[in-house]
Short mmCIF file of N, CA and C in Angstrom, two decimals:
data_model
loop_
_atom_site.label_atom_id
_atom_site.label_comp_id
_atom_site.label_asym_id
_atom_site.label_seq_id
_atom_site.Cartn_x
_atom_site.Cartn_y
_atom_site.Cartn_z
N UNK A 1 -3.40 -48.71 -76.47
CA UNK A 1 -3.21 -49.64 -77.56
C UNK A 1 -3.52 -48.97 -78.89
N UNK A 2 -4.27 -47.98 -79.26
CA UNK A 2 -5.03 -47.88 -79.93
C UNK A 2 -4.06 -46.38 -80.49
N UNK A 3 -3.04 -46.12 -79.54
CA UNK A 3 -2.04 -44.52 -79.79
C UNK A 3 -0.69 -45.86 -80.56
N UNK A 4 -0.79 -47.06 -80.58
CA UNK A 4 0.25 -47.44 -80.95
C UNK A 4 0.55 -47.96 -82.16
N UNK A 5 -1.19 -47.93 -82.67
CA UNK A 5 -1.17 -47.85 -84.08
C UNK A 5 -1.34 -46.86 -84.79
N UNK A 6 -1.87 -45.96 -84.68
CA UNK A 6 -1.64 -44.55 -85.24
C UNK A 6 -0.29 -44.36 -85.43
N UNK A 7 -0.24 -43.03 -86.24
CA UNK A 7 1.00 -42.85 -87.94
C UNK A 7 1.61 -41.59 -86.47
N UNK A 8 2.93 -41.61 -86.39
CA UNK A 8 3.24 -40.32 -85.24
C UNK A 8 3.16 -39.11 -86.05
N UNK A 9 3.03 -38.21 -85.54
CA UNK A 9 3.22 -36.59 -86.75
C UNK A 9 4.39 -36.11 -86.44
N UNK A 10 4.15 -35.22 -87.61
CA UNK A 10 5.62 -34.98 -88.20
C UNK A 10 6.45 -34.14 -87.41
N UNK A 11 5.81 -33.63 -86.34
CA UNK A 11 6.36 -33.01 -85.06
C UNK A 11 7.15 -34.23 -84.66
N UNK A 12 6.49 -34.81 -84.01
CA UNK A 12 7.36 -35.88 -83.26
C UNK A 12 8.14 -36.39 -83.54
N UNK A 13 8.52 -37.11 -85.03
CA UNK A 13 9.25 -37.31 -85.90
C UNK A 13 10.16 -36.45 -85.27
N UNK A 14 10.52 -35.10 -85.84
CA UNK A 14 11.47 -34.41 -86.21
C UNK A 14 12.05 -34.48 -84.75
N UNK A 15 11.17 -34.16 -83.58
CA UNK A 15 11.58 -33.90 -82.35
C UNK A 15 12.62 -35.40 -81.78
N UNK A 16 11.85 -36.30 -82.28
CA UNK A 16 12.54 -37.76 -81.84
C UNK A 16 13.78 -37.82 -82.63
N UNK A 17 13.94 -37.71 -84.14
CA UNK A 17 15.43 -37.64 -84.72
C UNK A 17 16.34 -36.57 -84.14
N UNK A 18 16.06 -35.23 -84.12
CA UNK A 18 17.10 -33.81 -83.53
C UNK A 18 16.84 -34.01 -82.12
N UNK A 19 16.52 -35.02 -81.21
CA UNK A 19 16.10 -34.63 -79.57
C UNK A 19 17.35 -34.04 -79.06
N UNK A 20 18.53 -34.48 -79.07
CA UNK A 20 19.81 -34.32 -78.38
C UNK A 20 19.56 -32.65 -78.68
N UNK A 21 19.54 -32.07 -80.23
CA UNK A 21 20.13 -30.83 -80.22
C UNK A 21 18.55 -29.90 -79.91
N UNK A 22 17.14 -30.59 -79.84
CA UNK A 22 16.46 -29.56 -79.69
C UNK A 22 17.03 -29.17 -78.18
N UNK A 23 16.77 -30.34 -77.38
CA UNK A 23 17.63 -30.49 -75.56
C UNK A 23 18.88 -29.23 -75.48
N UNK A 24 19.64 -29.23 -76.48
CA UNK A 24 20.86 -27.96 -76.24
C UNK A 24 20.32 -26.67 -76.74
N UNK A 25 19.02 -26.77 -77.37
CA UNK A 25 18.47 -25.58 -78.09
C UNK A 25 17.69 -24.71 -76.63
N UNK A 26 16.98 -25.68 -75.85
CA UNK A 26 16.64 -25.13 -75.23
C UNK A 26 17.14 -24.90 -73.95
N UNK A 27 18.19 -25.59 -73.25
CA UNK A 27 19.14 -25.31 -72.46
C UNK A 27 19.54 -23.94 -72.70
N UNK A 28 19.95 -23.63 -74.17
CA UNK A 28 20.77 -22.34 -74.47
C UNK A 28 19.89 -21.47 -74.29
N UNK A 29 18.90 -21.36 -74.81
CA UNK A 29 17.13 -20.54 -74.51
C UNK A 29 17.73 -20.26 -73.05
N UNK A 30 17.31 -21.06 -72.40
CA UNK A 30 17.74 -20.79 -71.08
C UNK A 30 18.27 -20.26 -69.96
N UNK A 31 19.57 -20.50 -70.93
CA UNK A 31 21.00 -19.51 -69.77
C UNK A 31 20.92 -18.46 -70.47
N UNK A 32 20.79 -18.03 -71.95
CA UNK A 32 20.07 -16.80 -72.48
C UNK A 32 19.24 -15.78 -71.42
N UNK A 33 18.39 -16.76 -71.65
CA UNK A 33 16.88 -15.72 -70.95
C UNK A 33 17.22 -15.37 -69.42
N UNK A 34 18.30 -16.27 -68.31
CA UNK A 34 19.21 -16.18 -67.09
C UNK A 34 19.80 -15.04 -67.42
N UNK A 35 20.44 -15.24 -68.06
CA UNK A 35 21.61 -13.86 -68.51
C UNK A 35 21.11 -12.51 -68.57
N UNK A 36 20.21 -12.67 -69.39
CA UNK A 36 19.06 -11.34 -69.45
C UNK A 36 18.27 -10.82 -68.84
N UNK A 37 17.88 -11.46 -67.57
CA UNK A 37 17.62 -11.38 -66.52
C UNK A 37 18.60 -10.71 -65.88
N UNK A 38 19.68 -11.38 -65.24
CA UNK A 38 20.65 -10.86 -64.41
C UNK A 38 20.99 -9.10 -65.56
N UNK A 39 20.98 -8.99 -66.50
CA UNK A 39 21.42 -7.89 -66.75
C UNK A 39 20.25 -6.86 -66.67
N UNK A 40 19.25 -7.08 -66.96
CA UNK A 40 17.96 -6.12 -66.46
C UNK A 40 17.77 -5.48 -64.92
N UNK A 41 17.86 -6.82 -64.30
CA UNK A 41 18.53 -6.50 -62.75
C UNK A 41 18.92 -5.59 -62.65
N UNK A 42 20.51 -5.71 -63.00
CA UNK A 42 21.70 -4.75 -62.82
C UNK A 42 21.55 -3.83 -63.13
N UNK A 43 20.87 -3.69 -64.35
CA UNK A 43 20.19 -2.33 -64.85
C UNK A 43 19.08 -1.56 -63.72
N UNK A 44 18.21 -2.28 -63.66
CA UNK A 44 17.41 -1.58 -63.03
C UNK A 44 17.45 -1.04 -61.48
N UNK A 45 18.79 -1.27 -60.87
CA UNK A 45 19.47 -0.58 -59.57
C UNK A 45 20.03 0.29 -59.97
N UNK A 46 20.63 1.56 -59.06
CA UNK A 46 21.46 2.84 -59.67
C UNK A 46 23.14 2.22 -59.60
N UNK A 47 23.97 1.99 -59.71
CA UNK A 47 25.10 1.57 -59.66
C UNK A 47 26.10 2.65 -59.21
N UNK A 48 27.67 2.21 -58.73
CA UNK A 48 28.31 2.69 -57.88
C UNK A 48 29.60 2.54 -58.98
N UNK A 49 30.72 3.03 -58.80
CA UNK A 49 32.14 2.37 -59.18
C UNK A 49 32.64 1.23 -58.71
N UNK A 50 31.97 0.88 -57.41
CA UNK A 50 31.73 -0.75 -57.15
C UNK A 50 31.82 -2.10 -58.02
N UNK A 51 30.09 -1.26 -58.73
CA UNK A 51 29.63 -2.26 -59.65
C UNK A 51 30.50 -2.14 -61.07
N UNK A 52 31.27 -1.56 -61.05
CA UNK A 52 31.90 -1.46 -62.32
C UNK A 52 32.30 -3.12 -62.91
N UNK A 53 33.07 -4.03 -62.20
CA UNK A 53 33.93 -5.09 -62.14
C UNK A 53 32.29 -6.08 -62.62
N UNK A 54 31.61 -5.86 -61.99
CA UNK A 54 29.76 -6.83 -62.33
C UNK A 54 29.56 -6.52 -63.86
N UNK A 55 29.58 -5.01 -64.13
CA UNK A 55 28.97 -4.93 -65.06
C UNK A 55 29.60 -5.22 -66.63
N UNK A 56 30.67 -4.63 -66.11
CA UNK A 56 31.81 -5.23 -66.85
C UNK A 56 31.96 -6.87 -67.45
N UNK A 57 31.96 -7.33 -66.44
CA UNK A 57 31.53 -8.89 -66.83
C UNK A 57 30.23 -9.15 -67.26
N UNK A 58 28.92 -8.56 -66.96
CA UNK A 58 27.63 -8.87 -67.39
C UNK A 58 27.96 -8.83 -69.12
N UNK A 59 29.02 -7.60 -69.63
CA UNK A 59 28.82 -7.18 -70.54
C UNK A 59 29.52 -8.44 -71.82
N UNK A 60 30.83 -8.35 -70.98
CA UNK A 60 31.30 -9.87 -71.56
C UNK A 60 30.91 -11.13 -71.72
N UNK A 61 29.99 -11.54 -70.62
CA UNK A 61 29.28 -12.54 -70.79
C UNK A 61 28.34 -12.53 -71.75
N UNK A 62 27.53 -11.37 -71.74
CA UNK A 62 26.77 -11.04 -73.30
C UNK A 62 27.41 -11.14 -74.16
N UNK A 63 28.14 -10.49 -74.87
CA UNK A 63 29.12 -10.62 -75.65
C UNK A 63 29.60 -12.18 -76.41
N UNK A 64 30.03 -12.80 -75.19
CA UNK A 64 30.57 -13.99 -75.54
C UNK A 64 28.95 -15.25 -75.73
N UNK A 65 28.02 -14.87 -74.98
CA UNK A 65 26.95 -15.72 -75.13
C UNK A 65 26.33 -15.68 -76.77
N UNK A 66 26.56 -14.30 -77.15
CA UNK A 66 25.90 -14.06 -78.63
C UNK A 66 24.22 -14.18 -78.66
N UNK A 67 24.01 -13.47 -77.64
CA UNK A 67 22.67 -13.04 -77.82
C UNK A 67 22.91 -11.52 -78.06
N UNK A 68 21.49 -11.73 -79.30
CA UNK A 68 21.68 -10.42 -79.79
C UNK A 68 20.22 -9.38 -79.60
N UNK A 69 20.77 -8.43 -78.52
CA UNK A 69 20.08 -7.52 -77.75
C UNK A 69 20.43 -6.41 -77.51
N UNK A 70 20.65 -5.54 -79.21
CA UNK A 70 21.28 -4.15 -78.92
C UNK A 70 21.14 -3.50 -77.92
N UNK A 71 19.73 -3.68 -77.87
CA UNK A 71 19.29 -2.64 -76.54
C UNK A 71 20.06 -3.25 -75.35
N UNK A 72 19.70 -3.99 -74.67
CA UNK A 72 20.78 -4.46 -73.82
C UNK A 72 22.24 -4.54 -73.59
N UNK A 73 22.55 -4.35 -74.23
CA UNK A 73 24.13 -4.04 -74.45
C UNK A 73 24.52 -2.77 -74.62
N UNK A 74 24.16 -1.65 -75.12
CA UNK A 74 24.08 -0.16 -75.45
C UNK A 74 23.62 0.33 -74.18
N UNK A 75 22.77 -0.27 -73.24
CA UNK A 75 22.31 0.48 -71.86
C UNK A 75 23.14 0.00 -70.85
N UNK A 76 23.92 -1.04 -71.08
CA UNK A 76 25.11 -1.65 -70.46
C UNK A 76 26.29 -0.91 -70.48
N UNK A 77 26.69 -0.54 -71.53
CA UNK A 77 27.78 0.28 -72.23
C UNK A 77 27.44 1.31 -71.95
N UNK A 78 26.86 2.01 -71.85
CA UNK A 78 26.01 3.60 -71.54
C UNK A 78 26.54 3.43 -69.81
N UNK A 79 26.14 2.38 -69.18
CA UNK A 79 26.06 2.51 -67.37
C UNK A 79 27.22 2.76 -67.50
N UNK A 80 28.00 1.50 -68.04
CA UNK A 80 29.50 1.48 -67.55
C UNK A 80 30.05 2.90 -67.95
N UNK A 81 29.93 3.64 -69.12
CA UNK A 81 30.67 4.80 -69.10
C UNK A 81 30.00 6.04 -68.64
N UNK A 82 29.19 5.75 -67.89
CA UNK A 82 29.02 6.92 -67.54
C UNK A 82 29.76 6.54 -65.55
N UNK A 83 29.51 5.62 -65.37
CA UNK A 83 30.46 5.27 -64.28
C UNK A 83 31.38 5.85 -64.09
N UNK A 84 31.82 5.47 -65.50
CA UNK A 84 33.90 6.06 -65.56
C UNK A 84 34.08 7.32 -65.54
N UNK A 85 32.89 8.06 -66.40
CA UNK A 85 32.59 9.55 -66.09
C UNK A 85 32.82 10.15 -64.63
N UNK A 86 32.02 9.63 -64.01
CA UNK A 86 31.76 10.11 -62.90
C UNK A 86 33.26 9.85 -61.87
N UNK A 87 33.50 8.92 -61.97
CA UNK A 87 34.86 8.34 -61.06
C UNK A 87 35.89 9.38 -61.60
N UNK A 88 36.02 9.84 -63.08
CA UNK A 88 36.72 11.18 -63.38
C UNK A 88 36.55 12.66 -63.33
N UNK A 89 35.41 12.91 -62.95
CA UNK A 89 34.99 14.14 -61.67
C UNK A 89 35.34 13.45 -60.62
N UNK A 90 35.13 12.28 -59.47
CA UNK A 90 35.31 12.83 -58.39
C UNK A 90 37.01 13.03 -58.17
N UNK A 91 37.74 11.92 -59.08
CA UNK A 91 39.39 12.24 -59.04
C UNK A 91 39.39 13.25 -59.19
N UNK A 92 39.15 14.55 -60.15
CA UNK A 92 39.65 16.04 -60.11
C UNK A 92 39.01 17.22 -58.60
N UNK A 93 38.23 16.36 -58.18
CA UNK A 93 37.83 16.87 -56.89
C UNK A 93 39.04 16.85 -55.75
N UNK A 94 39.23 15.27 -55.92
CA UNK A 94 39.89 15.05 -54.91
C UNK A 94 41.29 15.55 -55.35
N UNK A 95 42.02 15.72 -56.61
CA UNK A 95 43.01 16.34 -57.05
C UNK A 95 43.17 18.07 -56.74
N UNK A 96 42.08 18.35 -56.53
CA UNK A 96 41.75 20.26 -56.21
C UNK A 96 42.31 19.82 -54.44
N UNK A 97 41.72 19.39 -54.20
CA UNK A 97 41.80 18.70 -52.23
C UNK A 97 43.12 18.89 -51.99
N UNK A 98 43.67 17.90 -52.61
CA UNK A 98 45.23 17.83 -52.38
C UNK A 98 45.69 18.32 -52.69
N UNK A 99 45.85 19.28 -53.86
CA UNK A 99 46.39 20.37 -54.33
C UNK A 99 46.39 21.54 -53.05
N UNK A 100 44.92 21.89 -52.31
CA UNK A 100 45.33 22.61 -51.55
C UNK A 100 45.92 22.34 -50.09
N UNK A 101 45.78 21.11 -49.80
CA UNK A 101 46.49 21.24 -49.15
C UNK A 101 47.86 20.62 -48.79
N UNK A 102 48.36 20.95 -50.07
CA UNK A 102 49.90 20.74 -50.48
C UNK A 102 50.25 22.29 -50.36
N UNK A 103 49.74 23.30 -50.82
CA UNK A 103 49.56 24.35 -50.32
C UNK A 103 49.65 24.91 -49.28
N UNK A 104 48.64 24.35 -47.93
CA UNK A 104 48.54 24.85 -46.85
C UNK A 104 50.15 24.27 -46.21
N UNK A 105 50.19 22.75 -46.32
CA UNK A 105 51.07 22.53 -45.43
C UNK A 105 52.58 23.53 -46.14
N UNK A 106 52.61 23.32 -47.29
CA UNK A 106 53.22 23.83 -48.19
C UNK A 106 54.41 23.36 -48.77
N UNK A 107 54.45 21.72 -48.60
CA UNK A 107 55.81 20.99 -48.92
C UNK A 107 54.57 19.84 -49.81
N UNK A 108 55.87 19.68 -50.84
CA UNK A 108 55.54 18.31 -51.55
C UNK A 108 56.59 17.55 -51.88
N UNK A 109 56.05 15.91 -52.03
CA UNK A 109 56.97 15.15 -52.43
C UNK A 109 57.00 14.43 -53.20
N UNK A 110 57.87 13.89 -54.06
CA UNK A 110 57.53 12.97 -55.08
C UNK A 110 57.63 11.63 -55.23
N UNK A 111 56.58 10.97 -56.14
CA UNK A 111 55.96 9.41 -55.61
C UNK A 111 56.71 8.94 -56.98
N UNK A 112 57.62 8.00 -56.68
CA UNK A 112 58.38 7.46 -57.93
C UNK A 112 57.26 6.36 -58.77
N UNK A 113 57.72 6.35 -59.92
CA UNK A 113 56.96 5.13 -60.95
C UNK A 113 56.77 3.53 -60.37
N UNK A 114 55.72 2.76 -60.15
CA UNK A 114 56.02 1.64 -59.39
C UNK A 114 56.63 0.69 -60.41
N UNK A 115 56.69 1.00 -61.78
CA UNK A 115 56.77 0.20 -63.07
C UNK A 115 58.74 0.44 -63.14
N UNK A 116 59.29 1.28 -62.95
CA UNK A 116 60.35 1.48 -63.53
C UNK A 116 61.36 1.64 -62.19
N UNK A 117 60.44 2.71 -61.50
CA UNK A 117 61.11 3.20 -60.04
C UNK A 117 62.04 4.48 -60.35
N UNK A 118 62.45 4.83 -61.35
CA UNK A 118 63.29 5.62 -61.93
C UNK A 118 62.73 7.23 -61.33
N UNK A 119 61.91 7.41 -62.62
CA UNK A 119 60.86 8.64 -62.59
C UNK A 119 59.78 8.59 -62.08
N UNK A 120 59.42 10.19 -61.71
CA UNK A 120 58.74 10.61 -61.28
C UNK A 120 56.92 10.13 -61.51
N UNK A 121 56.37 9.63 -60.94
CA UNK A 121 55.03 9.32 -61.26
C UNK A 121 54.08 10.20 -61.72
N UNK A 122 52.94 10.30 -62.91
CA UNK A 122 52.71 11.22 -63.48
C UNK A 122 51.08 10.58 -63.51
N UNK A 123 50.80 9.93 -63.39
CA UNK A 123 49.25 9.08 -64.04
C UNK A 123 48.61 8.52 -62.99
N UNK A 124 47.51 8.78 -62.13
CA UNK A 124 46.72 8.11 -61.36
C UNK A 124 45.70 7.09 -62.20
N UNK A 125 45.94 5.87 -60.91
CA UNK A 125 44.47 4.86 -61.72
C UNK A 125 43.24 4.82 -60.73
N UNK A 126 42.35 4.69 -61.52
CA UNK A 126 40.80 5.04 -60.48
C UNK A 126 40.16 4.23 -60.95
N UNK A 127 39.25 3.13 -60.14
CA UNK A 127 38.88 3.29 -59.14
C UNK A 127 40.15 3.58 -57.57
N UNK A 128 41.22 2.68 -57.63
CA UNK A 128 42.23 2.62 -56.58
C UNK A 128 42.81 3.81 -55.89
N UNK A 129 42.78 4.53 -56.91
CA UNK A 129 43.31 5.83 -56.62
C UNK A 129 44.99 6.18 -56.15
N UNK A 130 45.25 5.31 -57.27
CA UNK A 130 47.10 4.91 -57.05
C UNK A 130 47.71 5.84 -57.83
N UNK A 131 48.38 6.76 -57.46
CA UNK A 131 49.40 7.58 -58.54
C UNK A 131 50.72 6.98 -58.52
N UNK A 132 51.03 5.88 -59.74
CA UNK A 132 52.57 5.13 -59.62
C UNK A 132 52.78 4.67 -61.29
N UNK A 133 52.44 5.54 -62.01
CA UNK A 133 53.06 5.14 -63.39
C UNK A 133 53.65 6.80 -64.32
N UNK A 134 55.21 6.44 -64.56
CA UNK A 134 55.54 7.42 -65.10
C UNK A 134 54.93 8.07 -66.78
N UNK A 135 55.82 8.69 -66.99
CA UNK A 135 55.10 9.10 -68.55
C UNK A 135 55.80 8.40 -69.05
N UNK A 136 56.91 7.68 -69.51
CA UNK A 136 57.65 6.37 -70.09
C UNK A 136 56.99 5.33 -69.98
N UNK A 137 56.77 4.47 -69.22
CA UNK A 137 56.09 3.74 -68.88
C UNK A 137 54.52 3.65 -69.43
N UNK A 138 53.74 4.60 -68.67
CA UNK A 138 52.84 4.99 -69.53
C UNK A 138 52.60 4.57 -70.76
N UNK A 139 53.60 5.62 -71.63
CA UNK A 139 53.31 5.52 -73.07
C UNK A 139 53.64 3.79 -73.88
N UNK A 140 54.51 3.31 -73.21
CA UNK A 140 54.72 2.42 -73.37
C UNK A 140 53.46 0.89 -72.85
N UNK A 141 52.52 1.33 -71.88
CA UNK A 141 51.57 0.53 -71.92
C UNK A 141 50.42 0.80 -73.11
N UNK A 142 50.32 1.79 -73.68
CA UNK A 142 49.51 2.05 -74.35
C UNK A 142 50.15 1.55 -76.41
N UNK A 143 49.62 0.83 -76.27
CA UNK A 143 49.51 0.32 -77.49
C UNK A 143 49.21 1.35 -78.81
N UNK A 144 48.74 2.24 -78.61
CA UNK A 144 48.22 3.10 -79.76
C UNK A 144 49.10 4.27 -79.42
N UNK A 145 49.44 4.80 -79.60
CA UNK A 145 50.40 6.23 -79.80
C UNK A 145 49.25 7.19 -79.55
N UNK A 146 48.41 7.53 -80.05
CA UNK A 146 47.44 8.55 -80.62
C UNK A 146 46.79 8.84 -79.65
N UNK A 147 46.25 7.22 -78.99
CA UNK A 147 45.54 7.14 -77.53
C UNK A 147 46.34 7.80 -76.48
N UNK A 148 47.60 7.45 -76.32
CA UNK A 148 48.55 8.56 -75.49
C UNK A 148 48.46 9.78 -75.25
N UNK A 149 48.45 10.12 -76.74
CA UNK A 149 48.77 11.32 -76.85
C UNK A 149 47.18 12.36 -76.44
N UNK A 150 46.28 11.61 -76.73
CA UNK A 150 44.56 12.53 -76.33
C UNK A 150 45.02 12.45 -74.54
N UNK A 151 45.51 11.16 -74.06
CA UNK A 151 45.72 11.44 -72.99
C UNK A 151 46.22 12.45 -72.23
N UNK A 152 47.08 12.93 -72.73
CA UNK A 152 47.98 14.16 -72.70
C UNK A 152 47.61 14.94 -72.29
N UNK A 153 46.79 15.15 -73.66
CA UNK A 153 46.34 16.59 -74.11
C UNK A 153 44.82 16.56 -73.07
N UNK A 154 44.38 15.90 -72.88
CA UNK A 154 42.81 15.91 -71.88
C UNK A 154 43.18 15.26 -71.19
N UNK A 155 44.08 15.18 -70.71
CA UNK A 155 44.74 14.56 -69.09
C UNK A 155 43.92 13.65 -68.70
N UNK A 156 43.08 12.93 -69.32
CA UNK A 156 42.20 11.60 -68.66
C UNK A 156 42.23 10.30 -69.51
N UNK A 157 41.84 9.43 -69.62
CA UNK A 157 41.22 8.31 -70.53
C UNK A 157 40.44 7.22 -70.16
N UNK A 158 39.21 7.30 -70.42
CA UNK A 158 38.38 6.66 -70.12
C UNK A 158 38.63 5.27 -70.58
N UNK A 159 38.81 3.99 -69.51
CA UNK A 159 38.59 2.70 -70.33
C UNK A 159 37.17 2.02 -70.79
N UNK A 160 37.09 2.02 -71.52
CA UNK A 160 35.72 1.44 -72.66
C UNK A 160 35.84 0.40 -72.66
N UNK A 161 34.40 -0.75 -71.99
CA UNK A 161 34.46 -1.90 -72.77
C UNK A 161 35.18 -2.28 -74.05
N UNK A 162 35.83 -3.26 -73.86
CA UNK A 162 36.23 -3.98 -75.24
C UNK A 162 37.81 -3.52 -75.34
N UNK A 163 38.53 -1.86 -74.85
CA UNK A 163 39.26 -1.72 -74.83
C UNK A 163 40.46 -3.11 -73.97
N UNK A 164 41.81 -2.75 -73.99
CA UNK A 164 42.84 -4.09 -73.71
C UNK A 164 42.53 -3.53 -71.79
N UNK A 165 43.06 -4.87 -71.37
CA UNK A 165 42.79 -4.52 -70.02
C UNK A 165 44.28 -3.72 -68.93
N UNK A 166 43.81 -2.69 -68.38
CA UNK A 166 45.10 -1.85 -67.93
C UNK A 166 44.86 -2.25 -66.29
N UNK A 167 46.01 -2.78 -66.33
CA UNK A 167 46.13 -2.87 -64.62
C UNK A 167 46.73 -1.95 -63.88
N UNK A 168 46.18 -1.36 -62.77
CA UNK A 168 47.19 -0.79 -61.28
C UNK A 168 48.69 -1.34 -61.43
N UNK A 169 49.78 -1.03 -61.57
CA UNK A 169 50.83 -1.52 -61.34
C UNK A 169 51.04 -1.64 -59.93
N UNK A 170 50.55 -1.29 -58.97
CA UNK A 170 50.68 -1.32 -57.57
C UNK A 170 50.05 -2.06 -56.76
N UNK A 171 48.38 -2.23 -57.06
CA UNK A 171 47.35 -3.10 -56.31
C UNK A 171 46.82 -4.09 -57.70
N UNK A 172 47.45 -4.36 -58.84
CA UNK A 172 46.76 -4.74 -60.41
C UNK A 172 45.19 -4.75 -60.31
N UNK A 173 44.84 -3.84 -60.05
CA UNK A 173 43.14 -3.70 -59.65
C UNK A 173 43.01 -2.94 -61.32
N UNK A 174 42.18 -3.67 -61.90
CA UNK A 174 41.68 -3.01 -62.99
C UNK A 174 40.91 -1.43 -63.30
N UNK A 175 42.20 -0.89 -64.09
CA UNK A 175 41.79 0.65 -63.90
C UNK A 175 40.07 0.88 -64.80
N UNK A 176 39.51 1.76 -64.44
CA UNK A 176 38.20 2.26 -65.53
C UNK A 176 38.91 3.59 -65.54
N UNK A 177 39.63 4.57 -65.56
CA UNK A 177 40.29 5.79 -65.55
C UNK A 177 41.53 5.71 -65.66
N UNK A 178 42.40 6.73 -66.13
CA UNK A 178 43.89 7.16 -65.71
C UNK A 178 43.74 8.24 -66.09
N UNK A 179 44.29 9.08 -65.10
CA UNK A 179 44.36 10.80 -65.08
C UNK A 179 45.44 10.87 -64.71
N UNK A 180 46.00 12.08 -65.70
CA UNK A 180 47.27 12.36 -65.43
C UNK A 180 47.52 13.75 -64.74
N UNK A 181 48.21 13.83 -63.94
CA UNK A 181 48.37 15.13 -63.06
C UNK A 181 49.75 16.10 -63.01
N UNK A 182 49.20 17.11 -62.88
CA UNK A 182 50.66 18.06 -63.29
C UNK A 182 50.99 18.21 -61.75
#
């Protein structure tokens, strides 16, 4: 009886007029501090080319949540490319492999474009490890000219967060690589 005459403070006040949006303030707190979680996680296991497709999304979901956690996002971006790194050593491994033993047996044959069917296929995508896109084609998925052309010339291209998304023309499995092979 005696709390119902007393003056409320100015906390409560404010909390009782904004309740709806403090309620979404801290919901968002929430799936925030979830989010950041799950990405510390992810972080703190060694990751595979597996996890590429996880992290990838961890990164977007950050992104789009707008929490702002350089650090978290820069060690995100760091995993993922060094991922792609690595998935572009083991393709030139496995490109030495087959090379020799295209050699041994000593016949080769050629894998047409799955995009055109015309020409000759020139560009593997990795993780899948599909060689089925010509150099027409190719250049023609690539939006930037310039980007092509480094391709070329360093026969690889790493896909980077944020970059447009390049599909497998064969399995549309989202490439993190395309290496091109002579």
């Amino acid at each position: 009886a005696a709390l119902s005459r007393t003056e409320a403070s100015s906390c409560s006040k404010w909390r009782s007029k904004f309740g709806r949006v403090w309620e979404w303030l801290v919901q968002t707190k929430s799936r925030w501090d979830e989010l950041e979680g799950r990405v510390t996680a992810a972080l703190a296991k060694s990751s595979t080319s597996d996890d590429f497709p996880m992290l990838d999304k961890l990164l977007k979901d950050l992104g789009a949540s707008h929490v702002v956690n350089k650090k978290l996002t820069s060690e995100l971006a760091k995993r993922l490319r060094s991922i792609s790194e690595l998935a572009t050593a083991e393709v030139e491994l496995d490109e030495d492999e087959d090379k020799k033993k295209e050699q041994l047996v000593g016949g080769s044959h050629t894998v047409l474009c799955k995009k055109c069917g015309r020409d000759a296929a020139a560009f593997r995508f990795i993780p899948c490890d599909h060689l089925c896109m010509c150099e027409s084609c190719m250049r023609d998925a690539f939006s930037d000219e310039g980007a092509f052309n480094t391709l070329k010339e360093k026969k690889a291209h790493v896909i980077t967060p944020g970059d447009s998304l390049t599909l497998c023309p064969e399995c549309e499995q989202r490439a993190m690589v395309i290496c091109m092979i002579e």
